[in-house]
mmCIF file with all atom_site columns, C-alpha atoms in Angstrom:
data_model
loop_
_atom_site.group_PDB
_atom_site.id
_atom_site.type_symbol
_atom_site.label_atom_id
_atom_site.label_alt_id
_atom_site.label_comp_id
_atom_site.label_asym_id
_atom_site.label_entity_id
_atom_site.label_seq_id
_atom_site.pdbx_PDB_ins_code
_atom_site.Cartn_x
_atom_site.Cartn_y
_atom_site.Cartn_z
_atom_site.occupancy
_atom_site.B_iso_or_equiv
_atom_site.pdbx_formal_charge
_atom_site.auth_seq_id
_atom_site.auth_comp_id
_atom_site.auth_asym_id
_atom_site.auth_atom_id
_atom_site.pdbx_PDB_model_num
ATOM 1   C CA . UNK A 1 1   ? -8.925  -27.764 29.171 1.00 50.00 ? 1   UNK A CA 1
ATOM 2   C CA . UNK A 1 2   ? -10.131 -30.541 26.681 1.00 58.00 ? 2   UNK A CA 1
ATOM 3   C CA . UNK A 1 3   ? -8.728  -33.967 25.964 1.00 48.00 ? 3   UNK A CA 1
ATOM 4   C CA . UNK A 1 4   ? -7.284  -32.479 22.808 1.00 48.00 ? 4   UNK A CA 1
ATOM 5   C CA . UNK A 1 5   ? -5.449  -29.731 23.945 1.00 52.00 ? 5   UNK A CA 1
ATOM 6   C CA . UNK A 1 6   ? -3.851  -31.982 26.816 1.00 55.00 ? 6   UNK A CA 1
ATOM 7   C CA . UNK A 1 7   ? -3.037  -34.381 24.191 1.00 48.00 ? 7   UNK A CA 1
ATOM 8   C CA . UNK A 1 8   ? -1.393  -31.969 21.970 1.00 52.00 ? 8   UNK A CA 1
ATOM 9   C CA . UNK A 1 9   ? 0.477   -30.255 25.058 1.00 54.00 ? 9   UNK A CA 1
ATOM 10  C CA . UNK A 1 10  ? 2.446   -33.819 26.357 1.00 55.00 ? 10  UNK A CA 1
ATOM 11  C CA . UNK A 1 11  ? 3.140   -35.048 22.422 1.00 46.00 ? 11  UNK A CA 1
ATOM 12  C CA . UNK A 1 12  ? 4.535   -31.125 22.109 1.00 55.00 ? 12  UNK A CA 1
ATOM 13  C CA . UNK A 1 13  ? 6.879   -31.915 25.740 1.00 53.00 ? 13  UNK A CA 1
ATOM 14  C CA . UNK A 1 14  ? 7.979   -35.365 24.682 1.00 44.00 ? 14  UNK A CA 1
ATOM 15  C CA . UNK A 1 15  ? 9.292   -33.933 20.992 1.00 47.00 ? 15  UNK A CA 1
ATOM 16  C CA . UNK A 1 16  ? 10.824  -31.006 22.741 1.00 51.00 ? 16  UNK A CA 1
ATOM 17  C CA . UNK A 1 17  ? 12.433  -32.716 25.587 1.00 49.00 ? 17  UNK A CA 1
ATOM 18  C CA . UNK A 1 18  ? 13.449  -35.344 23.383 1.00 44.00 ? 18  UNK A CA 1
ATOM 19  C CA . UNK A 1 19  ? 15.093  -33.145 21.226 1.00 43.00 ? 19  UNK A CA 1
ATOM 20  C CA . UNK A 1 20  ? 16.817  -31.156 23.554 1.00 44.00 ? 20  UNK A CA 1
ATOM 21  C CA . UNK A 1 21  ? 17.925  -33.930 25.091 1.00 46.00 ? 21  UNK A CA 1
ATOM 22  C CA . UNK A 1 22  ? 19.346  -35.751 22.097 1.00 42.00 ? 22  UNK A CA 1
ATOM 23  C CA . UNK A 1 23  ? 20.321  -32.402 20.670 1.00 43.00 ? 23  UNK A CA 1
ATOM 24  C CA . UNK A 1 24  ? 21.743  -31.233 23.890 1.00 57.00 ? 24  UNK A CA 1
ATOM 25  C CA . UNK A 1 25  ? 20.986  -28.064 22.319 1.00 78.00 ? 25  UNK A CA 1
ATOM 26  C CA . UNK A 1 26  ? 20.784  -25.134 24.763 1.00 89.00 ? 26  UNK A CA 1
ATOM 27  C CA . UNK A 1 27  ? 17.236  -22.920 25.270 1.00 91.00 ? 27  UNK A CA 1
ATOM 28  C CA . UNK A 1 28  ? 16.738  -20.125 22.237 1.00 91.00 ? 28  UNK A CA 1
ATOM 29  C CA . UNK A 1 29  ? 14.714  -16.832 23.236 1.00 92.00 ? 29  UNK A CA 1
ATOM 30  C CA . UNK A 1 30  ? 12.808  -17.557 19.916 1.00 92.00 ? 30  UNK A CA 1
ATOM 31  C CA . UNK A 1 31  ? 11.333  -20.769 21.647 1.00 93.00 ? 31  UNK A CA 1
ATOM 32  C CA . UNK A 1 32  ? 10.849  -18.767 24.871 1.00 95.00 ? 32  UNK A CA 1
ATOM 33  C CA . UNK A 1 33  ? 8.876   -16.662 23.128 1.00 95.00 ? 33  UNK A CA 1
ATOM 34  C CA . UNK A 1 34  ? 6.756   -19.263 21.482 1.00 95.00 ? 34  UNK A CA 1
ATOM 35  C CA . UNK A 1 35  ? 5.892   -20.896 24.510 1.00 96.00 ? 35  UNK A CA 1
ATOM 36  C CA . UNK A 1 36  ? 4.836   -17.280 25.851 1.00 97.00 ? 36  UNK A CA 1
ATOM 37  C CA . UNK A 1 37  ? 2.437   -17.282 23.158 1.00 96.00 ? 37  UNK A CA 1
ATOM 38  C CA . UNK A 1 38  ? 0.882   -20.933 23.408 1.00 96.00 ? 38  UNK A CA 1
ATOM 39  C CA . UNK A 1 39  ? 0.525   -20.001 27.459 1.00 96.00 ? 39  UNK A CA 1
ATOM 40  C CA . UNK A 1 40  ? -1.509  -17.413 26.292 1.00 97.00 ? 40  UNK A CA 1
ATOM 41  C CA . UNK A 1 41  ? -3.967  -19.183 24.073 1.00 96.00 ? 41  UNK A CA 1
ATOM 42  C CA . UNK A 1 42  ? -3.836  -22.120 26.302 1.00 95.00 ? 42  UNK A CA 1
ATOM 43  C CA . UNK A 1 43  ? -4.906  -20.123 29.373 1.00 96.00 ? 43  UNK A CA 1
ATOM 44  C CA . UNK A 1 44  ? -7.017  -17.230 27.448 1.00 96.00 ? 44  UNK A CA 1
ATOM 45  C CA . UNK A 1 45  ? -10.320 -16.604 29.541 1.00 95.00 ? 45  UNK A CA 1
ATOM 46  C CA . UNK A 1 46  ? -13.539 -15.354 27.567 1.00 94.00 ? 46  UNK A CA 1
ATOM 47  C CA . UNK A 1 47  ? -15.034 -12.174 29.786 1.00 91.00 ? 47  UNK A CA 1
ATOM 48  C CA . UNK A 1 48  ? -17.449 -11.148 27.684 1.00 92.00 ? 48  UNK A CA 1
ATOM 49  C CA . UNK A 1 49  ? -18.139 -11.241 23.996 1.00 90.00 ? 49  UNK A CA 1
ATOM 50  C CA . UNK A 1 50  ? -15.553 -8.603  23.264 1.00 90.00 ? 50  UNK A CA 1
ATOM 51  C CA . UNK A 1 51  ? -12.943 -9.372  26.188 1.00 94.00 ? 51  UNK A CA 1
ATOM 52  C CA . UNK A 1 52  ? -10.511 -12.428 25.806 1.00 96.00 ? 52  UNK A CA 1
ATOM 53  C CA . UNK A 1 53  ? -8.073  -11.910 29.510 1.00 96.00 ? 53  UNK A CA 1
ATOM 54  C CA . UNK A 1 54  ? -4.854  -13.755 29.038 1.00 97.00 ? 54  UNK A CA 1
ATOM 55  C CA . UNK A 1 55  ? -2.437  -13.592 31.422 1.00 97.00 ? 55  UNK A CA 1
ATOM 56  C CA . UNK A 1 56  ? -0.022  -10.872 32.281 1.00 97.00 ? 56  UNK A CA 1
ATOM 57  C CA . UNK A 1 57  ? 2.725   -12.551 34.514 1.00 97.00 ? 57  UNK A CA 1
ATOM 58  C CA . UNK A 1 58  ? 5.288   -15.361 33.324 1.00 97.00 ? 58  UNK A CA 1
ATOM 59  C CA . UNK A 1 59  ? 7.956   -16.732 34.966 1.00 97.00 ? 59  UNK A CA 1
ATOM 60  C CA . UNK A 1 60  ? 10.629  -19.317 32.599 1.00 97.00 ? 60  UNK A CA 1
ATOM 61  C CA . UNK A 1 61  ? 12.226  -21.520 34.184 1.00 97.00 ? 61  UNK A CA 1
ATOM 62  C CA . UNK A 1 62  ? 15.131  -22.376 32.623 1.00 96.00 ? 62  UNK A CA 1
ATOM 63  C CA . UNK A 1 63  ? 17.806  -25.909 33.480 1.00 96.00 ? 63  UNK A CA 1
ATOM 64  C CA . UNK A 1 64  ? 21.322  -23.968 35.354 1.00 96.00 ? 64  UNK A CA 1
ATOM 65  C CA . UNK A 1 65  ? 23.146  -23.894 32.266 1.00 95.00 ? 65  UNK A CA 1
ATOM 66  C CA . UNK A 1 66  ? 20.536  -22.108 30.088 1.00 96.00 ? 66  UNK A CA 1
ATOM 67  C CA . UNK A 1 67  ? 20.093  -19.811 32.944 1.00 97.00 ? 67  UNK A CA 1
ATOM 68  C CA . UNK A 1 68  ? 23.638  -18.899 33.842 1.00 96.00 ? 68  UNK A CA 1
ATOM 69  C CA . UNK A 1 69  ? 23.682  -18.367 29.891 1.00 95.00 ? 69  UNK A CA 1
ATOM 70  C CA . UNK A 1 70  ? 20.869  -15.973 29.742 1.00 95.00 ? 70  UNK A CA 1
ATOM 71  C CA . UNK A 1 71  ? 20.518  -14.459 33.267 1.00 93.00 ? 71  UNK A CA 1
ATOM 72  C CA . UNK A 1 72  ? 23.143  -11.543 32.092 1.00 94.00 ? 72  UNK A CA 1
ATOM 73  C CA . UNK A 1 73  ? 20.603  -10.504 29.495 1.00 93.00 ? 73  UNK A CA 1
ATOM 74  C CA . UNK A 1 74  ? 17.414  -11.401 31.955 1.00 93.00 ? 74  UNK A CA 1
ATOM 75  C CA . UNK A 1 75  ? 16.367  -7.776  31.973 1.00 94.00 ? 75  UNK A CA 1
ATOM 76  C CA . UNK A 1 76  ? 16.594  -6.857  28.889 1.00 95.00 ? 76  UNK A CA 1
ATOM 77  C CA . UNK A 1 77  ? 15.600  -10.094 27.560 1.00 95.00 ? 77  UNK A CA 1
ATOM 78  C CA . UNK A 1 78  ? 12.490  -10.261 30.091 1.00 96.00 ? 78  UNK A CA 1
ATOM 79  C CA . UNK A 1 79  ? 11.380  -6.815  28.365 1.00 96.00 ? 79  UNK A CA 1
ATOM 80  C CA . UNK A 1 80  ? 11.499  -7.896  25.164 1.00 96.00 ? 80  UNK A CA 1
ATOM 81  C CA . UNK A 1 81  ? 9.653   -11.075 25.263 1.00 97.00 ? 81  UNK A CA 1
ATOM 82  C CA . UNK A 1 82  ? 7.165   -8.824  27.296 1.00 97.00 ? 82  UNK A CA 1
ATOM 83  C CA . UNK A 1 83  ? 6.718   -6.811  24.223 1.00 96.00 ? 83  UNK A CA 1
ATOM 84  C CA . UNK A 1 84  ? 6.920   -9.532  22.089 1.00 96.00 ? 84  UNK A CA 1
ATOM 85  C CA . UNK A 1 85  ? 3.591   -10.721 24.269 1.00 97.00 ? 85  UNK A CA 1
ATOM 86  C CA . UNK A 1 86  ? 2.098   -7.599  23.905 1.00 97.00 ? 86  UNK A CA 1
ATOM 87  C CA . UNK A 1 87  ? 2.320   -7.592  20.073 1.00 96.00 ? 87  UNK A CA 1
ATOM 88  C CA . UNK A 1 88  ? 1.120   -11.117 20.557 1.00 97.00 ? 88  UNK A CA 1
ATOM 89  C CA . UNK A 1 89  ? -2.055  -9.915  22.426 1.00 97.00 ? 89  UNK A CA 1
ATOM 90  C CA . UNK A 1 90  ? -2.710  -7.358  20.057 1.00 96.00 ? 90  UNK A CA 1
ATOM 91  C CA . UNK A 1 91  ? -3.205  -9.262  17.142 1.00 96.00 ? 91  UNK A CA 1
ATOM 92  C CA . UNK A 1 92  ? -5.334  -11.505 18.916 1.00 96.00 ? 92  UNK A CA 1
ATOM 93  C CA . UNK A 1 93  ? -7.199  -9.356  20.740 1.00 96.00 ? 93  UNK A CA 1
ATOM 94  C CA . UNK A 1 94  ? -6.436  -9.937  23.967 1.00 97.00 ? 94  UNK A CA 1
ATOM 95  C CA . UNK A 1 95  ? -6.260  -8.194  27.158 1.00 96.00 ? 95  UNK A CA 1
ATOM 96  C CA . UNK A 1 96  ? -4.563  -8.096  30.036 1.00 96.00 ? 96  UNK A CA 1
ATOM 97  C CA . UNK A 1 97  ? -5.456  -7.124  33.877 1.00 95.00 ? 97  UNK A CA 1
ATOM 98  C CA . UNK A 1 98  ? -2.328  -5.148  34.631 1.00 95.00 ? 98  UNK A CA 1
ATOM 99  C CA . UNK A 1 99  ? 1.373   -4.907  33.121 1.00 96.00 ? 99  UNK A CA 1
ATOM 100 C CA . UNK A 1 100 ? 3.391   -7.791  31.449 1.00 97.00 ? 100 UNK A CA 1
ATOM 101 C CA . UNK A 1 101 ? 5.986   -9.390  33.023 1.00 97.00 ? 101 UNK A CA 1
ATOM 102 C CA . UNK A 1 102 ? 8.535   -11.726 32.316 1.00 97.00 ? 102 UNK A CA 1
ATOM 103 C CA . UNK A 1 103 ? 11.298  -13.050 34.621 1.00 97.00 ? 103 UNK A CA 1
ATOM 104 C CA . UNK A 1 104 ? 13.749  -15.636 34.439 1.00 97.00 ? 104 UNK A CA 1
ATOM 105 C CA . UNK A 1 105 ? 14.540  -19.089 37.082 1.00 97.00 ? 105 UNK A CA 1
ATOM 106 C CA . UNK A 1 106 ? 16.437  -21.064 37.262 1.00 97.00 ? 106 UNK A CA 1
ATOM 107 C CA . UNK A 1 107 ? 15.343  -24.708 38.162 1.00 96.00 ? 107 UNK A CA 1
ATOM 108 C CA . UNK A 1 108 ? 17.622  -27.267 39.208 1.00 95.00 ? 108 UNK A CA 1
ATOM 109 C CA . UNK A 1 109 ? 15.338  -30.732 38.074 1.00 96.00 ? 109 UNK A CA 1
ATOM 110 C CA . UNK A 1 110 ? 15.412  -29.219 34.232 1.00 94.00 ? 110 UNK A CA 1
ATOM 111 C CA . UNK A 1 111 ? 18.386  -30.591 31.300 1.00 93.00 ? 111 UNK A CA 1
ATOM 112 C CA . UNK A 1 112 ? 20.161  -28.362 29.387 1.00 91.00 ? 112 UNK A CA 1
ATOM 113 C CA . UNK A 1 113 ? 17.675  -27.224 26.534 1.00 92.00 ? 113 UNK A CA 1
ATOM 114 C CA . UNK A 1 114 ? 15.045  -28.056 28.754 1.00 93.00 ? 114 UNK A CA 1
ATOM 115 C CA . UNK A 1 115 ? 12.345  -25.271 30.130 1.00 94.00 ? 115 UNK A CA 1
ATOM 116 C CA . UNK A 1 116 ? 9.019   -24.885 31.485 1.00 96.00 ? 116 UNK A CA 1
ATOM 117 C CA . UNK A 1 117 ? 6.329   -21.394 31.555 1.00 96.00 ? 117 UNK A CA 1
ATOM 118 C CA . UNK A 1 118 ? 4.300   -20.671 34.509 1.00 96.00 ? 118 UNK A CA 1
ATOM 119 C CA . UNK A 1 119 ? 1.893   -17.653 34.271 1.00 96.00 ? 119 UNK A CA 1
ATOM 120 C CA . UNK A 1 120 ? -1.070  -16.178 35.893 1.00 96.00 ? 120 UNK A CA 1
ATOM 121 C CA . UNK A 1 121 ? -2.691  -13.256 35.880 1.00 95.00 ? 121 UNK A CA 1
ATOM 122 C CA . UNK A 1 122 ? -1.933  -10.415 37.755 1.00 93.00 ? 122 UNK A CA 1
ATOM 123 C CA . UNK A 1 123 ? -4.488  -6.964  38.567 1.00 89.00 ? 123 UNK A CA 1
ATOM 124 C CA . UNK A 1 124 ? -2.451  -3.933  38.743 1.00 80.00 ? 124 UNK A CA 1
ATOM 125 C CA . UNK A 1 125 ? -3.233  -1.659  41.815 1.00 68.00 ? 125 UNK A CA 1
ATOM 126 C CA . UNK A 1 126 ? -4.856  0.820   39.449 1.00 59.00 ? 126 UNK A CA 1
ATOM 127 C CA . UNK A 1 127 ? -7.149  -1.753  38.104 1.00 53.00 ? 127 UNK A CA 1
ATOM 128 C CA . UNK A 1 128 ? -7.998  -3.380  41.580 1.00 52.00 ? 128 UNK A CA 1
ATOM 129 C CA . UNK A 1 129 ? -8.614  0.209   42.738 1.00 49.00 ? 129 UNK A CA 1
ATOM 130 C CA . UNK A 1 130 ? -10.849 0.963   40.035 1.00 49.00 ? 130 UNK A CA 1
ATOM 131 C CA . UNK A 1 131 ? -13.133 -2.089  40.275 1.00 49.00 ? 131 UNK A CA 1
ATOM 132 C CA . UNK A 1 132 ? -13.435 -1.630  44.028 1.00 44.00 ? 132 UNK A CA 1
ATOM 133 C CA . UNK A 1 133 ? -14.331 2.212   43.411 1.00 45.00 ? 133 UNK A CA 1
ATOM 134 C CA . UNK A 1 134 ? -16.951 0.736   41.198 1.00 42.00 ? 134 UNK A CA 1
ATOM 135 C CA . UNK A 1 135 ? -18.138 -1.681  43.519 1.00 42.00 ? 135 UNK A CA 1
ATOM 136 C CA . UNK A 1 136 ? -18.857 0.696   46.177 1.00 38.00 ? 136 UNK A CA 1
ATOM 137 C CA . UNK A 1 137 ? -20.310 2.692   43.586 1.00 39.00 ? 137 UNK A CA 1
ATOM 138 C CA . UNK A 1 138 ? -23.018 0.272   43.206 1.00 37.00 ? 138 UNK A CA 1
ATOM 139 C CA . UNK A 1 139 ? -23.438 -1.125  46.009 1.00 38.00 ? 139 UNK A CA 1
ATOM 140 C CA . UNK A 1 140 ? -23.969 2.059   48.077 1.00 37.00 ? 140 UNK A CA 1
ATOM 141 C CA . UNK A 1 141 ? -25.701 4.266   45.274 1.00 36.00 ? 141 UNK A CA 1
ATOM 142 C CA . UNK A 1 142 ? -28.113 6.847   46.955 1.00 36.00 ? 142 UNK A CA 1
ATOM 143 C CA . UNK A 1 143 ? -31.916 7.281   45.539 1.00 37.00 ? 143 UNK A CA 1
ATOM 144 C CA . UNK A 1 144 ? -32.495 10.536  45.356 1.00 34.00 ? 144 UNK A CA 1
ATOM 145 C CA . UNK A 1 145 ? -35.572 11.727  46.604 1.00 36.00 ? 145 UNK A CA 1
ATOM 146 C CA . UNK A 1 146 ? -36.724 13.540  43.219 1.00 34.00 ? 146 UNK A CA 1
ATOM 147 C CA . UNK A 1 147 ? -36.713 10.654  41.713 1.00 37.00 ? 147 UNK A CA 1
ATOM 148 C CA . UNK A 1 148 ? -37.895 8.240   44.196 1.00 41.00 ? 148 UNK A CA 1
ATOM 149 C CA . UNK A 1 149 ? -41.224 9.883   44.358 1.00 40.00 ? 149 UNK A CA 1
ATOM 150 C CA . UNK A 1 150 ? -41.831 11.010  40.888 1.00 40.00 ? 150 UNK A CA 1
ATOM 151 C CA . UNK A 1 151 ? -44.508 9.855   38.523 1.00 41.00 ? 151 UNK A CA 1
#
């Protein structure tokens, strides 16, 4: 990650935190979903020239207030901002290594208004399966004999 981006991610912290803490204003999904979007960009991995990964697993964790607040909605809420990801994604032209998940934690060192995004990326089964399929494929691909003596 360069100096820049690092830069811009603690002077982004120390207005939000300050804010929130000031504010006491409690966590919005709007800014959850924000910060789902800057994880992506911030932790978007270049594959190939036409395959930008991002990742597919997120976990918020949110201060005990904002959580006790939201966790009656975290299913529903969780599958939104997963589609709201998606959409993301799209436009962007990312891609992802399996299915999109959000959940919701609570963390007890976190204010009121406070909250902080975790991701990594995640292969689905299918995916893993796939690759290894493909592995083997090359790995263990038989010459036939036509072909190995042919002119």
């Amino acid at each position: 990650m360069g100096v820049l981006k690092k830069f811009e991610q603690r002077l982004e912290g120390l207005v939000n935190g300050t804010f929130a803490k000031v504010f006491k204003s409690e966590v919005q999904p709007v800014e959850i979903a924000g910060a789902l979007q800057r994880e992506c960009d911030n932790n978007a991995t270049i594959w190939n020239r036409d395959r930008t990964v991002v990742p597919n697993d997120f976990i918020v964790e949110l201060s005990a207030p904002d959580f006790e607040r939201l966790s009656p909605y975290s299913g529903q809420l969780g599958d939104e901002l997963a589609g709201m990801v998606r959409d993301y994604a799209k436009q962007q032209r990312y891609t992802f290594m399996g299915p999109i998940k959000v959940n919701l934690e609570k963390a007890e060192d976190l204010d009121t208004g406070l909250y902080r995004v975790r991701s990594r990326t995640l292969a689905s089964s299918s995916n893993q399966q796939a690759a290894a399929r493909v592995r083997l494929r090359t790995r263990y691909r038989p010459v036939s004999r036509s072909s190995a003596f042919s002119r």
